[in-house]
Amino acid sequence: MEPVIKGVLDKLPPWSYQLFAVVIAVGIIFYFVKTLYVNKRFSDMISDVLRRDDRIHTYQEKMDAMREKQEESEQTVQQTLSAIRNFESFLNTFNDLRLVKDPYLVLTESSFLLQRMLDMLAIDMKLKPGVHHRCGIWLYEDQMLTLRFSSAGFPKHYVGERALHVDRSVAGRCYRKQAIVQIADVTKDEDWERNVESKSPYKALLCLPLGSFGVLTIDGLEPFHEAGRAIGEIYAGLVISVLTEHTRSFDRWAMHAVGTAGLMGKNFPEEEDA
């Protein structure tokens, strides 16, 4: 076979080798061009697929965010409806309490009502399962805000003992300015002072003024949302009304007690004379 091929090549004119070289060069060039074209098409196809995957991933993220937002909106609606139902019950109880004539009974029942309201408010503030809140009513006296009513979460010995200075506390700022204070992380606030006795995990704080009476505080593990703030505001309004009735009843009861003591004092000489 080799002699035949060699004989054929020997008989070819010189220019045929040049033509053969040109043909081979053209073939090589065509091969490389075609290879580059195919590779580019393949790369474009891969890039397009990747872009589609990115778009799908982006759409998926948007859908997940919308779904999460929808679920949060549904939870907020349910939370608000539940709070309104509970608030309506407390409002009816308060209206019934205003009709009671016995001031001592009003004193005791109004105290029980405030305690129940705080316990329920701590529940109504929950947006998600497993989230905990604690609520307290701090009454003002002599430049101090003293914890008088509290929900679960506060140590029992805090009631009547734990006090905050109006000039050196976040609750005090709320009282001084008579404005709502909402803080995501109270440990970063300039008016916050660490309580060395406390190991509380709460960081979010919502303070609502109670007029001249004091401040309603709500502690949370997570920042409060607008629905939670609104719930706190309507509860604070009712707390002011209950405290007003409580104070009036105390004055009536004190006047009645003083009057009774006076009558008893006047009777003592008569009994001695008798």
Short mmCIF file of C-alpha atoms in Angstrom, two decimals:
data_model
loop_
_atom_site.label_atom_id
_atom_site.label_comp_id
_atom_site.label_asym_id
_atom_site.label_seq_id
_atom_site.Cartn_x
_atom_site.Cartn_y
_atom_site.Cartn_z
CA MET A 1 0.00 0.00 0.00
CA GLU A 2 2.82 2.37 0.84
CA PRO A 3 4.57 1.95 -2.58
CA VAL A 4 1.30 2.78 -4.34
CA ILE A 5 0.75 5.92 -2.28
CA LYS A 6 4.41 6.95 -2.72
CA GLY A 7 4.13 6.44 -6.49
CA VAL A 8 0.99 8.55 -6.69
CA LEU A 9 2.58 11.35 -4.66
CA ASP A 10 5.73 11.31 -6.82
CA LYS A 11 3.63 11.84 -9.93
CA LEU A 12 1.77 14.86 -8.46
CA PRO A 13 2.95 18.30 -9.63
CA PRO A 14 4.65 20.58 -7.04
CA TRP A 15 1.71 22.99 -6.83
CA SER A 16 -0.58 20.15 -5.67
CA TYR A 17 1.29 20.05 -2.36
CA GLN A 18 0.63 23.72 -1.85
CA LEU A 19 -3.03 23.21 -2.64
CA PHE A 20 -3.17 20.28 -0.27
CA ALA A 21 -1.58 22.42 2.47
CA VAL A 22 -4.13 25.18 1.84
CA VAL A 23 -6.98 22.70 2.00
CA ILE A 24 -5.66 21.31 5.28
CA ALA A 25 -5.21 24.83 6.69
CA VAL A 26 -8.74 25.77 5.65
CA GLY A 27 -10.06 22.58 7.21
CA ILE A 28 -8.23 23.28 10.45
CA ILE A 29 -9.51 26.86 10.51
CA PHE A 30 -13.06 25.66 9.80
CA TYR A 31 -12.76 23.08 12.56
CA PHE A 32 -11.63 25.64 15.10
CA VAL A 33 -14.31 28.14 14.03
CA LYS A 34 -16.99 25.51 14.25
CA THR A 35 -15.67 24.32 17.62
CA LEU A 36 -15.63 27.87 18.97
CA TYR A 37 -19.15 28.48 17.63
CA VAL A 38 -20.46 25.27 19.16
CA ASN A 39 -18.75 26.06 22.48
CA LYS A 40 -20.21 29.58 22.45
CA ARG A 41 -23.68 28.24 21.74
CA PHE A 42 -23.25 25.71 24.51
CA SER A 43 -21.96 28.38 26.90
CA ASP A 44 -24.89 30.66 25.99
CA MET A 45 -27.29 27.81 26.59
CA ILE A 46 -25.72 27.05 29.98
CA SER A 47 -25.79 30.74 30.91
CA ASP A 48 -29.43 30.98 29.87
CA VAL A 49 -30.27 27.95 31.98
CA LEU A 50 -28.41 29.44 34.92
CA ARG A 51 -30.19 32.75 34.44
CA ARG A 52 -33.48 30.92 34.38
CA ASP A 53 -32.51 29.12 37.57
CA ASP A 54 -31.59 32.46 39.15
CA ARG A 55 -34.89 33.94 38.06
CA ILE A 56 -36.76 30.92 39.37
CA HIS A 57 -34.83 31.17 42.63
CA THR A 58 -35.62 34.88 42.83
CA TYR A 59 -39.29 34.24 42.14
CA GLN A 60 -39.28 31.51 44.75
CA GLU A 61 -37.76 33.86 47.30
CA LYS A 62 -40.39 36.49 46.48
CA MET A 63 -43.15 33.93 46.78
CA ASP A 64 -41.78 32.73 50.12
CA ALA A 65 -41.57 36.32 51.36
CA MET A 66 -45.15 37.02 50.22
CA ARG A 67 -46.35 33.80 51.83
CA GLU A 68 -44.57 34.69 55.07
CA LYS A 69 -46.02 38.19 54.99
CA GLN A 70 -49.50 36.78 54.37
CA GLU A 71 -49.16 34.39 57.29
CA GLU A 72 -47.96 37.24 59.51
CA SER A 73 -50.92 39.36 58.39
CA GLU A 74 -53.31 36.53 59.20
CA GLN A 75 -51.70 36.10 62.61
CA THR A 76 -51.96 39.83 63.22
CA VAL A 77 -55.66 39.80 62.34
CA GLN A 78 -56.31 36.85 64.65
CA GLN A 79 -54.30 38.51 67.41
CA THR A 80 -56.22 41.77 67.06
CA LEU A 81 -59.62 40.04 67.01
CA SER A 82 -58.72 38.02 70.11
CA ALA A 83 -57.53 41.16 71.92
CA ILE A 84 -60.73 43.03 71.03
CA ARG A 85 -62.88 40.20 72.39
CA ASN A 86 -60.90 40.10 75.63
CA PHE A 87 -60.92 43.89 75.91
CA GLU A 88 -64.69 43.98 75.44
CA SER A 89 -65.08 41.60 78.39
CA PHE A 90 -62.92 43.83 80.61
CA LEU A 91 -64.80 46.93 79.46
CA ASN A 92 -68.14 45.35 80.42
CA THR A 93 -66.73 44.37 83.80
CA PHE A 94 -65.54 47.93 84.36
CA ASN A 95 -68.94 49.40 83.42
CA ASP A 96 -70.62 47.05 85.89
CA LEU A 97 -68.09 48.03 88.54
CA ARG A 98 -68.97 51.70 88.15
CA LEU A 99 -72.51 50.92 89.32
CA VAL A 100 -71.33 49.41 92.60
CA LYS A 101 -72.04 51.69 95.60
CA ASP A 102 -69.76 50.06 98.15
CA PRO A 103 -66.36 51.83 97.84
CA TYR A 104 -64.44 49.00 99.53
CA LEU A 105 -65.89 46.48 97.10
CA VAL A 106 -64.92 48.75 94.20
CA LEU A 107 -61.37 48.98 95.61
CA THR A 108 -60.93 45.23 95.77
CA GLU A 109 -62.67 44.46 92.49
CA SER A 110 -60.79 47.16 90.58
CA SER A 111 -57.50 45.72 91.85
CA PHE A 112 -58.55 42.25 90.68
CA LEU A 113 -59.60 43.73 87.33
CA LEU A 114 -56.22 45.41 86.81
CA GLN A 115 -54.43 42.15 87.60
CA ARG A 116 -56.57 40.16 85.16
CA MET A 117 -56.03 42.77 82.48
CA LEU A 118 -52.25 42.56 82.82
CA ASP A 119 -52.30 38.76 82.67
CA MET A 120 -54.47 38.82 79.55
CA LEU A 121 -52.49 41.63 77.93
CA ALA A 122 -49.33 39.53 78.20
CA ILE A 123 -51.19 36.84 76.23
CA ASP A 124 -52.79 39.21 73.72
CA MET A 125 -49.38 40.61 72.80
CA LYS A 126 -48.27 37.21 71.48
CA LEU A 127 -48.09 37.07 67.69
CA LYS A 128 -46.34 33.72 67.39
CA PRO A 129 -46.42 30.57 69.56
CA GLY A 130 -43.63 30.37 72.09
CA VAL A 131 -43.24 34.14 72.45
CA HIS A 132 -43.51 35.51 75.98
CA HIS A 133 -44.29 38.97 77.34
CA ARG A 134 -44.65 40.51 80.77
CA CYS A 135 -46.63 43.60 81.74
CA GLY A 136 -46.47 45.94 84.69
CA ILE A 137 -48.24 49.01 86.07
CA TRP A 138 -45.85 51.49 87.68
CA LEU A 139 -47.45 54.22 89.80
CA TYR A 140 -45.80 57.57 90.37
CA GLU A 141 -44.93 59.02 93.77
CA ASP A 142 -42.08 61.29 94.90
CA GLN A 143 -40.08 61.15 91.65
CA MET A 144 -40.27 57.36 91.61
CA LEU A 145 -42.28 54.84 89.60
CA THR A 146 -43.06 51.82 91.77
CA LEU A 147 -44.29 48.50 90.38
CA ARG A 148 -47.77 47.97 91.87
CA PHE A 149 -49.33 45.40 89.53
CA SER A 150 -47.51 42.82 87.40
CA SER A 151 -48.14 39.80 85.21
CA ALA A 152 -46.19 36.57 85.29
CA GLY A 153 -42.54 37.10 84.44
CA PHE A 154 -41.80 39.57 87.20
CA PRO A 155 -40.39 38.18 90.45
CA LYS A 156 -43.09 38.24 93.12
CA HIS A 157 -41.05 40.38 95.50
CA TYR A 158 -40.80 43.14 92.86
CA VAL A 159 -44.40 44.25 93.47
CA GLY A 160 -44.32 47.18 95.85
CA GLU A 161 -40.51 47.08 96.04
CA ARG A 162 -39.07 47.57 92.55
CA ALA A 163 -38.88 51.29 91.71
CA LEU A 164 -37.53 53.39 88.83
CA HIS A 165 -36.46 57.01 89.02
CA VAL A 166 -38.32 59.23 86.57
CA ASP A 167 -35.08 60.94 85.51
CA ARG A 168 -32.99 57.80 85.11
CA SER A 169 -35.17 55.22 83.38
CA VAL A 170 -36.93 54.60 80.08
CA ALA A 171 -40.29 54.35 81.86
CA GLY A 172 -39.47 57.64 83.56
CA ARG A 173 -38.89 59.28 80.16
CA CYS A 174 -42.28 57.99 79.06
CA TYR A 175 -43.86 59.52 82.18
CA ARG A 176 -42.04 62.85 81.88
CA LYS A 177 -42.89 63.33 78.22
CA GLN A 178 -46.30 61.62 78.42
CA ALA A 179 -45.45 59.88 75.18
CA ILE A 180 -45.24 56.25 74.06
CA VAL A 181 -41.72 54.83 74.04
CA GLN A 182 -41.10 51.81 71.80
CA ILE A 183 -37.62 50.28 71.78
CA ALA A 184 -36.38 47.17 69.96
CA ASP A 185 -33.36 46.69 72.24
CA VAL A 186 -33.61 48.56 75.53
CA THR A 187 -30.06 47.66 76.52
CA LYS A 188 -28.84 50.17 73.92
CA ASP A 189 -30.97 53.03 75.27
CA GLU A 190 -29.22 55.86 77.09
CA ASP A 191 -31.78 55.87 79.92
CA TRP A 192 -31.54 52.15 80.59
CA GLU A 193 -29.77 51.03 83.73
CA ARG A 194 -28.93 47.39 84.32
CA ASN A 195 -30.59 45.74 87.29
CA VAL A 196 -27.85 43.61 88.85
CA GLU A 197 -30.48 41.38 90.47
CA SER A 198 -32.24 40.63 87.20
CA LYS A 199 -31.41 37.91 84.68
CA SER A 200 -34.34 38.80 82.45
CA PRO A 201 -34.02 37.82 78.76
CA TYR A 202 -36.42 40.59 77.69
CA LYS A 203 -34.97 43.30 75.43
CA ALA A 204 -37.90 44.86 73.56
CA LEU A 205 -39.81 47.44 75.59
CA LEU A 206 -43.07 49.30 75.09
CA CYS A 207 -43.93 52.04 77.61
CA LEU A 208 -47.37 53.68 77.59
CA PRO A 209 -48.17 56.71 79.76
CA LEU A 210 -51.07 56.46 82.22
CA GLY A 211 -51.50 60.17 82.72
CA SER A 212 -50.60 61.36 86.21
CA PHE A 213 -50.93 57.81 87.55
CA GLY A 214 -47.76 56.38 86.05
CA VAL A 215 -46.71 54.07 83.23
CA LEU A 216 -47.76 50.74 81.71
CA THR A 217 -44.77 48.70 80.54
CA ILE A 218 -44.72 45.67 78.24
CA ASP A 219 -41.51 43.64 77.93
CA GLY A 220 -40.94 41.31 74.99
CA LEU A 221 -38.32 39.00 73.57
CA GLU A 222 -38.79 40.37 70.04
CA PRO A 223 -39.49 43.91 68.73
CA PHE A 224 -43.13 44.97 68.83
CA HIS A 225 -45.17 45.49 65.67
CA GLU A 226 -47.86 48.09 65.03
CA ALA A 227 -50.76 45.82 65.96
CA GLY A 228 -49.14 45.04 69.31
CA ARG A 229 -48.61 48.74 69.95
CA ALA A 230 -52.28 49.46 69.18
CA ILE A 231 -53.38 46.69 71.56
CA GLY A 232 -51.19 48.18 74.27
CA GLU A 233 -52.73 51.61 73.68
CA ILE A 234 -56.34 50.48 74.09
CA TYR A 235 -55.44 48.55 77.26
CA ALA A 236 -53.62 51.61 78.62
CA GLY A 237 -56.76 53.70 78.07
CA LEU A 238 -58.86 51.27 80.10
CA VAL A 239 -56.19 51.04 82.81
CA ILE A 240 -56.43 54.82 83.24
CA SER A 241 -60.20 54.56 83.65
CA VAL A 242 -59.93 51.74 86.20
CA LEU A 243 -57.26 53.61 88.16
CA THR A 244 -59.46 56.71 88.18
CA GLU A 245 -62.37 54.72 89.60
CA HIS A 246 -60.02 53.00 92.03
CA THR A 247 -58.77 56.37 93.33
CA ARG A 248 -62.27 57.78 93.69
CA SER A 249 -63.38 54.71 95.58
CA PHE A 250 -60.37 54.99 97.88
CA ASP A 251 -61.27 58.60 98.66
CA ARG A 252 -64.87 57.62 99.36
CA TRP A 253 -63.79 54.73 101.52
CA ALA A 254 -61.31 56.92 103.42
CA MET A 255 -63.95 59.59 104.05
CA HIS A 256 -66.36 56.92 105.20
CA ALA A 257 -63.73 55.43 107.50
CA VAL A 258 -62.88 58.84 108.97
CA GLY A 259 -66.56 59.62 109.47
CA THR A 260 -67.17 56.29 111.16
CA ALA A 261 -64.19 56.82 113.45
CA GLY A 262 -65.51 60.28 114.35
CA LEU A 263 -68.91 58.94 115.23
CA MET A 264 -67.38 56.21 117.34
CA GLY A 265 -65.22 58.82 119.10
CA LYS A 266 -68.26 60.91 119.90
CA ASN A 267 -70.08 57.90 121.33
CA PHE A 268 -67.32 57.05 123.79
CA PRO A 269 -68.04 59.98 126.23
CA GLU A 270 -71.75 59.29 126.12
CA GLU A 271 -71.15 55.68 127.02
CA GLU A 272 -68.83 56.72 129.84
CA ASP A 273 -71.41 59.21 131.15
CA ALA A 274 -74.04 56.52 130.97
#
